[in-house]
Coordinates of C-alpha atoms in Angstrom, one line a residue:
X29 CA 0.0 0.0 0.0
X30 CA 2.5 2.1 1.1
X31 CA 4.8 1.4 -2.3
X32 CA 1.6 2.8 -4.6
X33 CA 1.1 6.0 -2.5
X34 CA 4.6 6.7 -3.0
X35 CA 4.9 5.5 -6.5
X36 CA 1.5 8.5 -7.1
X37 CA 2.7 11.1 -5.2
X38 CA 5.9 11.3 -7.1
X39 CA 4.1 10.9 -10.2
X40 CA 1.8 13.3 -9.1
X41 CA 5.3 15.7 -8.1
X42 CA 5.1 15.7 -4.5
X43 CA 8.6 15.8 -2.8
X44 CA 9.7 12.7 -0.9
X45 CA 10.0 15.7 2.6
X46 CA 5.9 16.3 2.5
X47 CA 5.4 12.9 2.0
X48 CA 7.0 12.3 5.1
X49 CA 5.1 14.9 6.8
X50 CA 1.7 13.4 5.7
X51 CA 3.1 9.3 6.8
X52 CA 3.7 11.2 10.2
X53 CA 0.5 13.1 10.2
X54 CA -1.3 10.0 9.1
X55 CA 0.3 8.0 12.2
X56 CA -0.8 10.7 14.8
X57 CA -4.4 11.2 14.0
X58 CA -4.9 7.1 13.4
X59 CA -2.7 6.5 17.1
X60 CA -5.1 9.3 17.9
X61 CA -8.2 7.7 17.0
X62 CA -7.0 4.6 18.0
X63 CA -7.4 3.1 15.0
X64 CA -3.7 1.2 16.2
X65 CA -0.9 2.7 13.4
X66 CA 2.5 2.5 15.4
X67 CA 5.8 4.0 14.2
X68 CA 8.3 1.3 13.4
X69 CA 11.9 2.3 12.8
X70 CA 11.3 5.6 11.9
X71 CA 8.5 4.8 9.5
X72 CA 4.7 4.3 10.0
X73 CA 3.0 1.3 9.4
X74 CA -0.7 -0.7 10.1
X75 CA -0.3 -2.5 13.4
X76 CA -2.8 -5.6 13.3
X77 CA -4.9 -5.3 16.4
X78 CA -6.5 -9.0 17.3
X79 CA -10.2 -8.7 17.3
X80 CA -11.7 -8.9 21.3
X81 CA -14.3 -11.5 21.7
X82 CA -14.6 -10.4 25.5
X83 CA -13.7 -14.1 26.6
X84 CA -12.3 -14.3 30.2
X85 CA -9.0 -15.8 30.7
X86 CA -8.6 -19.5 31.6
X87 CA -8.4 -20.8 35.1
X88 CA -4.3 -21.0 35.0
X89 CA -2.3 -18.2 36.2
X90 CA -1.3 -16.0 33.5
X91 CA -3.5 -17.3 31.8
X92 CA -5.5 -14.1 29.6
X93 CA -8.1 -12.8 27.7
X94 CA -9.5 -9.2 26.5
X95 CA -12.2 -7.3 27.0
X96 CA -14.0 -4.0 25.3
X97 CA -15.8 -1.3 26.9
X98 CA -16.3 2.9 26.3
X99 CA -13.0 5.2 27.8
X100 CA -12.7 8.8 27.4
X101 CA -15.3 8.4 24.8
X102 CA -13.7 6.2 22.6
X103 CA -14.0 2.3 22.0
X104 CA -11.1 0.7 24.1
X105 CA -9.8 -3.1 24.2
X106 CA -7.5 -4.3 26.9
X107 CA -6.1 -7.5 27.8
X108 CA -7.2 -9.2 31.0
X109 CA -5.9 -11.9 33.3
X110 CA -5.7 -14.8 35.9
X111 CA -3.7 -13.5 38.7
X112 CA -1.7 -16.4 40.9
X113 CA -4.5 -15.0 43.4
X114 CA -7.3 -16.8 41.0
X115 CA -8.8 -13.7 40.2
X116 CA -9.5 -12.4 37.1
X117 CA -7.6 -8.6 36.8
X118 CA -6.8 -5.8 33.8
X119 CA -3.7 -6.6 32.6
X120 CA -3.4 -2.8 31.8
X121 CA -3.7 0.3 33.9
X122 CA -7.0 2.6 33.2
X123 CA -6.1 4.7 30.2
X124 CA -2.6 2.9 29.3
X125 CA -2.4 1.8 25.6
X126 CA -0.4 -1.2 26.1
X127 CA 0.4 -3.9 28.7
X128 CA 3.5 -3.2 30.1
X129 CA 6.9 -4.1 28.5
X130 CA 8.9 -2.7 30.8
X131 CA 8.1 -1.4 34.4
X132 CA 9.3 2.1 32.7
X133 CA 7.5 1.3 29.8
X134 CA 5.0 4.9 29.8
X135 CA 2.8 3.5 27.1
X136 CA 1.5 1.3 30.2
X137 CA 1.4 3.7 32.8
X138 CA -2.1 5.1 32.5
X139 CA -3.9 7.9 33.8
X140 CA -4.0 9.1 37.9
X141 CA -7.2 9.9 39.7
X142 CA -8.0 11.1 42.5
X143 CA -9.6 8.9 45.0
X144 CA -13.3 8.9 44.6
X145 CA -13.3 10.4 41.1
X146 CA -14.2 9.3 37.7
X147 CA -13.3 9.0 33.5
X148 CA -14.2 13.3 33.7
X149 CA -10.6 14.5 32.3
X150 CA -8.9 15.3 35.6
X151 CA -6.9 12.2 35.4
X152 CA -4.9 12.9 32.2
X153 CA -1.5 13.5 32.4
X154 CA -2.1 17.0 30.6
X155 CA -5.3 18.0 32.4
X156 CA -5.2 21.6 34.5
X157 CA -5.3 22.0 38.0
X158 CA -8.0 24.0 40.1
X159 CA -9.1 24.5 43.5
X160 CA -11.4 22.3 45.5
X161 CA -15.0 22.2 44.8
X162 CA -18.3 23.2 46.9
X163 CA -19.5 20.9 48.3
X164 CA -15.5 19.4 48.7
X165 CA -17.2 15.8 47.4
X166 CA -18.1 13.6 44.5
X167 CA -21.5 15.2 44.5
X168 CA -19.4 19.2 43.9
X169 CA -17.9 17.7 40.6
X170 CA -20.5 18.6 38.4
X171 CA -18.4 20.4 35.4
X172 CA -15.0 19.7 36.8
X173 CA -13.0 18.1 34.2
X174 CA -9.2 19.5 36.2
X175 CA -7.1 18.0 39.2
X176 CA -8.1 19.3 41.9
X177 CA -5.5 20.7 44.3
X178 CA -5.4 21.2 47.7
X179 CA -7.8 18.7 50.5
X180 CA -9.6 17.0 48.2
X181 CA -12.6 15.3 49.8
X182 CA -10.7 15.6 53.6
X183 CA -13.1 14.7 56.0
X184 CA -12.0 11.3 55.6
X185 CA -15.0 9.2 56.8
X186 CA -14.4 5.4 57.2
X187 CA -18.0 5.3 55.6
X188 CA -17.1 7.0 52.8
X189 CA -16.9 4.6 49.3
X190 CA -15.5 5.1 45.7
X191 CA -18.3 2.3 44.5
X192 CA -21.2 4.1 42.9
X193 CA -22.9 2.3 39.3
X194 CA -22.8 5.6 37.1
X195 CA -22.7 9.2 37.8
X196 CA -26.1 9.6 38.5
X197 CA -25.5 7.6 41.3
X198 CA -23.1 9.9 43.1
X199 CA -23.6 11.4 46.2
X200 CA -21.7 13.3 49.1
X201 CA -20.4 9.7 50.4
X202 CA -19.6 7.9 47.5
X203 CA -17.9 8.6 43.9
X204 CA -18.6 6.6 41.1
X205 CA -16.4 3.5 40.3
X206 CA -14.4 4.1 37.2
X207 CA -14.4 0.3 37.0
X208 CA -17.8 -0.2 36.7
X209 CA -17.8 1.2 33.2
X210 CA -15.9 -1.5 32.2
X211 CA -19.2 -4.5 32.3
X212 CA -21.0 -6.8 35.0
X213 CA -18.7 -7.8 37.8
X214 CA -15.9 -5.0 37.7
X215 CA -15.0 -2.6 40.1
X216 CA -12.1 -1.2 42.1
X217 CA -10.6 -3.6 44.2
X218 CA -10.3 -3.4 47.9
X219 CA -7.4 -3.5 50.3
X220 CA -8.2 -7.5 51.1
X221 CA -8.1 -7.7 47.1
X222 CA -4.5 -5.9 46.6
X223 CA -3.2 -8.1 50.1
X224 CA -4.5 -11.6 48.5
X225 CA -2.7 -10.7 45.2
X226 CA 0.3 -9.2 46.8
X227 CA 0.6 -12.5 49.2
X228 CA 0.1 -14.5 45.8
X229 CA 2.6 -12.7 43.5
X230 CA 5.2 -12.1 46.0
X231 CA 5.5 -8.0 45.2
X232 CA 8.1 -6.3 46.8
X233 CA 9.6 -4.0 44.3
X234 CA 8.8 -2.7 41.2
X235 CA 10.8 -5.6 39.7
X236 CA 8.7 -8.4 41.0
X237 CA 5.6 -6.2 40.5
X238 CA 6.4 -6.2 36.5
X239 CA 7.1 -9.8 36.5
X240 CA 3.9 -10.4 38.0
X241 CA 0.7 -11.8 36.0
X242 CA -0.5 -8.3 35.9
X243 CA 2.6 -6.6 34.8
X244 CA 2.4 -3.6 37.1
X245 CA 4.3 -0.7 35.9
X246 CA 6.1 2.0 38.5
X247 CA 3.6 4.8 36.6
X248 CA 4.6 7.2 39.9
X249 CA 1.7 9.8 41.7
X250 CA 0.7 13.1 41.1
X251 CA 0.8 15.8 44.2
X252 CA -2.2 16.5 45.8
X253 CA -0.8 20.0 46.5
X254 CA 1.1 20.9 43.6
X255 CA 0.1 18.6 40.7
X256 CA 3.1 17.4 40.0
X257 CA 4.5 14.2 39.4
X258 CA 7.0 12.0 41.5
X259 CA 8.4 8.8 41.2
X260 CA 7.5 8.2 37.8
X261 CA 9.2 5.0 36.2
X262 CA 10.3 4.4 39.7
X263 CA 7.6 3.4 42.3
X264 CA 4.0 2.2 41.8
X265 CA 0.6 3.7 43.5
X266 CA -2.5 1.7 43.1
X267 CA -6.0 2.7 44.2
X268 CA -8.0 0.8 46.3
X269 CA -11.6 1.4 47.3
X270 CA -11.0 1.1 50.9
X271 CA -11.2 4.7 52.7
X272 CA -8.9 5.6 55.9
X273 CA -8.9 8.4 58.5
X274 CA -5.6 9.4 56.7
X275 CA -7.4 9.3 53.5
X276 CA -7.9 6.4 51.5
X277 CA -5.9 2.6 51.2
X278 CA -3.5 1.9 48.1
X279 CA -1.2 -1.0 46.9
X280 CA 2.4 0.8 47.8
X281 CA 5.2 -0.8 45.3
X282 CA 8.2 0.7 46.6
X283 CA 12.0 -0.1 46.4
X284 CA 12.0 -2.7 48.6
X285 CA 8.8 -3.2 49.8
X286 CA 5.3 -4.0 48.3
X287 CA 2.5 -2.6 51.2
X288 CA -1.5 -3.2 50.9
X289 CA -2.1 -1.0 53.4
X290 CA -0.4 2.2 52.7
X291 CA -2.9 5.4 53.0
X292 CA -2.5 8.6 51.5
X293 CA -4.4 11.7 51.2
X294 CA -7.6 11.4 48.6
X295 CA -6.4 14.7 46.7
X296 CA -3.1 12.5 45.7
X297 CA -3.5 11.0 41.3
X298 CA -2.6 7.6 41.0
X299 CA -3.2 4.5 39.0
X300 CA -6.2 2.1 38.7
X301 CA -6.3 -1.3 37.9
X302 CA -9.7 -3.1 37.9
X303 CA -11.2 -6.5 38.9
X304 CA -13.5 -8.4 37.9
X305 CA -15.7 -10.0 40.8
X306 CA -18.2 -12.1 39.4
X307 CA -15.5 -15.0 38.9
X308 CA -14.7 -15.2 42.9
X309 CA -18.1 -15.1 44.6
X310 CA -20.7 -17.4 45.4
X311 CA -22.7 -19.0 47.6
X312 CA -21.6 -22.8 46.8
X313 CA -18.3 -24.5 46.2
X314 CA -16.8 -22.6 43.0
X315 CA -13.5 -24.9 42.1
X316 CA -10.4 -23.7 40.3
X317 CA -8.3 -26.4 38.9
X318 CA -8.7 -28.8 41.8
X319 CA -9.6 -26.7 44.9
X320 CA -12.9 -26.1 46.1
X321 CA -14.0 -24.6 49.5
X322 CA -17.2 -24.6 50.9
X323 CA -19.6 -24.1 52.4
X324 CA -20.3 -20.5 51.5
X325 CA -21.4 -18.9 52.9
X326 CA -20.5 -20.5 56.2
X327 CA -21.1 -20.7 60.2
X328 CA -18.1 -21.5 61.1
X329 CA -16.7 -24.7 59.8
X330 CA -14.5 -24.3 56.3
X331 CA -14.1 -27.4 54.1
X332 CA -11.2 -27.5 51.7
X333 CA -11.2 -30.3 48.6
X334 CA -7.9 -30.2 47.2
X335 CA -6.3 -32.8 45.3
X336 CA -2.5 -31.1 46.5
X337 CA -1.0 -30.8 50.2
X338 CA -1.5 -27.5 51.1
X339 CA 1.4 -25.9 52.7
X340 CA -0.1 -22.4 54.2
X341 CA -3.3 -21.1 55.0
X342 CA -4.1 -16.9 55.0
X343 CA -6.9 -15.7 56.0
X344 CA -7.8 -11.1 56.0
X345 CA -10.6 -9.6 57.3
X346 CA -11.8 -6.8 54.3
X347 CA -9.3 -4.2 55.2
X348 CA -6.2 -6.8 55.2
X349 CA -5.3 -7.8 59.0
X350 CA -4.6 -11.3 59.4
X351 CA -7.0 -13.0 61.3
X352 CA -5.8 -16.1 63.5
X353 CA -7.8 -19.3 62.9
X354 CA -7.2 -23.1 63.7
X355 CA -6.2 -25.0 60.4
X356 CA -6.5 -28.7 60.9
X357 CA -7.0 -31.4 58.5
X358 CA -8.6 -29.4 55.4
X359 CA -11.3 -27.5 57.4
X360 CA -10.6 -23.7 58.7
X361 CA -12.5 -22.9 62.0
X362 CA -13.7 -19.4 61.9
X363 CA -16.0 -20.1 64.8
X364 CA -13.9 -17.9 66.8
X365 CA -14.6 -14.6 64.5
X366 CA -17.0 -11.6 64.4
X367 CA -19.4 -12.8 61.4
X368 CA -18.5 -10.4 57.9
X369 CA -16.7 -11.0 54.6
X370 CA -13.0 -12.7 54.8
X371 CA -10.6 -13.5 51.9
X372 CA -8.8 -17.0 52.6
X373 CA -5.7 -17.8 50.7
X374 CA -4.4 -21.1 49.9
X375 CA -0.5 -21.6 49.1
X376 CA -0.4 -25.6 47.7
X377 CA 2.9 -28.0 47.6
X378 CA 2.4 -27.8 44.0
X379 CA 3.2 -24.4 43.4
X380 CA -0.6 -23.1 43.0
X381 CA -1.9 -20.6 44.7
X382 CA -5.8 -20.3 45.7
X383 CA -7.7 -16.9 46.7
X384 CA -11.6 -17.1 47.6
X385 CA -14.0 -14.2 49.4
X386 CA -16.0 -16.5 52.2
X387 CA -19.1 -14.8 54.3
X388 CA -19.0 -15.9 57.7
X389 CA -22.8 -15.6 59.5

């Protein structure tokens, strides 16, 4: 194709200089359109996107699929997977173009919101700052497309969520869920989501957090105060739903250290990577592989079916403590605990690793 335009546009007596110019002007507004024309050594050329049939990935770690949905107004396919954790996760950040190649590659670092906040501009790298908003909540963000600088959202309530269907739906306690525009079952994860994947992956650096099945990048944060950015290409922030007095909970992916339960003030931009619930819950034994663990939910008594020895049992409350049960002979006793949701985490001889959400009543 690209042989014949040349071949006319020298016939036609157009210099090989603005030919250039219009191959790079036909590259920016195609990348731009996301129509997927990628420069190549200099030149531009069609990159063959693989059609998404929105399967989910298989039930083996690493294992991945793709799914479609509306960003920033555009049509937008990204790759999802099977964390080590059994969940199904992005395998991109929100707004990155690529899964990560690197964990300084910025094609996969993505945009930064502010807790409680939604696709509305502010998170691009390029949007402007302003000052915060009356009412200082999700429901004072009617027209506010900027990064809001200063306390963003600071009174801090414990009851306070980032989990609202659609904008509509947002009120002075509770943003809407940039997730959720994704399809049925997504949605930020929580703090007891980031701790059973960390546990899983093993993440403590930005190293290991590349290497990982989600190939987190170090994308950096923006300041709440200033609007600047810090860290970029060298430490990861991730979003999690889970408010504190400080602020709000985040997956910390530091030099030597990989922290669940870092807070940070709400006003502060950092990245987002979704999950997909639907594939965890349930209310009878769901297996993966060869592990099931029922009943659920349960009154106490926890039965695991595995066809491995298990060598460690986990098990986190919803904001990530570790909660001390008796383990013996494939049943958990959580007799002993206040009834509410709990994540239990299997590690097997085998090398698998097992992650389930469990209601205790």
């Amino acid at each position: 194709m690209f042989k014949n335009l040349h071949f006319a546009m020298r016939k036609l007596g157009v210099g090989l200089g603005l030919l250039s110019i219009a191959n790079s002007f036909l590259y920016a507004q195609q990348w731009a359109n996301g129509s997927g024309v990628q420069a190549v050594s200099g030149t531009s050329t069609t990159k063959t996107t693989p059609v998404c049939n929105n399967t989910d990935p298989g039930n083996n770690p690493g294992d991945v699929g793709c799914v479609s949905f509306i960003y920033k107004g555009s049509s937008v396919s990204y790759n999802t997977v099977r964390g080590k954790d059994g969940r199904i996760w992005l395998q991109q950040n929100l707004g990155s173009t690529q899964v990560a190649t690197s964990m300084t590659d910025e094609d996969s670092y993505g945009d930064l919101f502010q807790w409680g906040r939604w696709d509305d501009g502010h998170q691009k790298k390029n949007s402007l700052t302003v000052g915060i908003p009356t009412p200082n909540s999700p429901d004072g963000l009617a027209g506010i497309a900027s990064f809001i600088t200063g306390s963003w959202w600071s009174a801090n309530s414990l009851t306070d969520q980032w989990s609202a269907n659609s904008m509509a739906s947002v009120n002075s306690g509770d943003g809407y869920d940039p997730c959720k525009a994704i399809g049925q079952g997504w949605k930020m994860p929580n703090q007891a989501d980031w701790t059973a994947l960390q546990n899983a992956e093993i993440i403590n650096n930005p190293a290991t957090a590349y290497s990982s099945t989600l190939k987190l990048p170090a994308a950096g944060y923006r300041s709440p105060s200033s609007g600047d950015y810090t860290f970029v290409g060298q430490r990861g922030y991730y979003w999690s739903s889970t408010p504190s007095s400080f602020g709000a909970k985040y997956f910390y992916i530091g030099t030597t250290i990989g922290n669940p339960n870092a807070g940070s003030p709400r006003g502060q931009g950092q990245s987002v990577r979704c999950i997909k619930e639907v594939s965890s819950l349930g209310t009878s034994e769901i297996k993966l592989n060869t592990v099931g663990v029922y009943p659920n939910p349960t009154n106490g008594i926890l039965n695991i079916k595995v066809d491995s020895v298990i060598e460690s049992v986990q098990v986190t409350n919803v904001v990530g403590q570790v909660i001390d049960v008796p383990f013996f002979t494939n049943h958990i006793n959580m007799q002993g605990i206040p009834n509410g949701v709990y994540v239990v985490q299997l590690k097997l001889k085998n090398g698998q690793t097992f992650s389930k959400k469990i209601i205790k009543n």
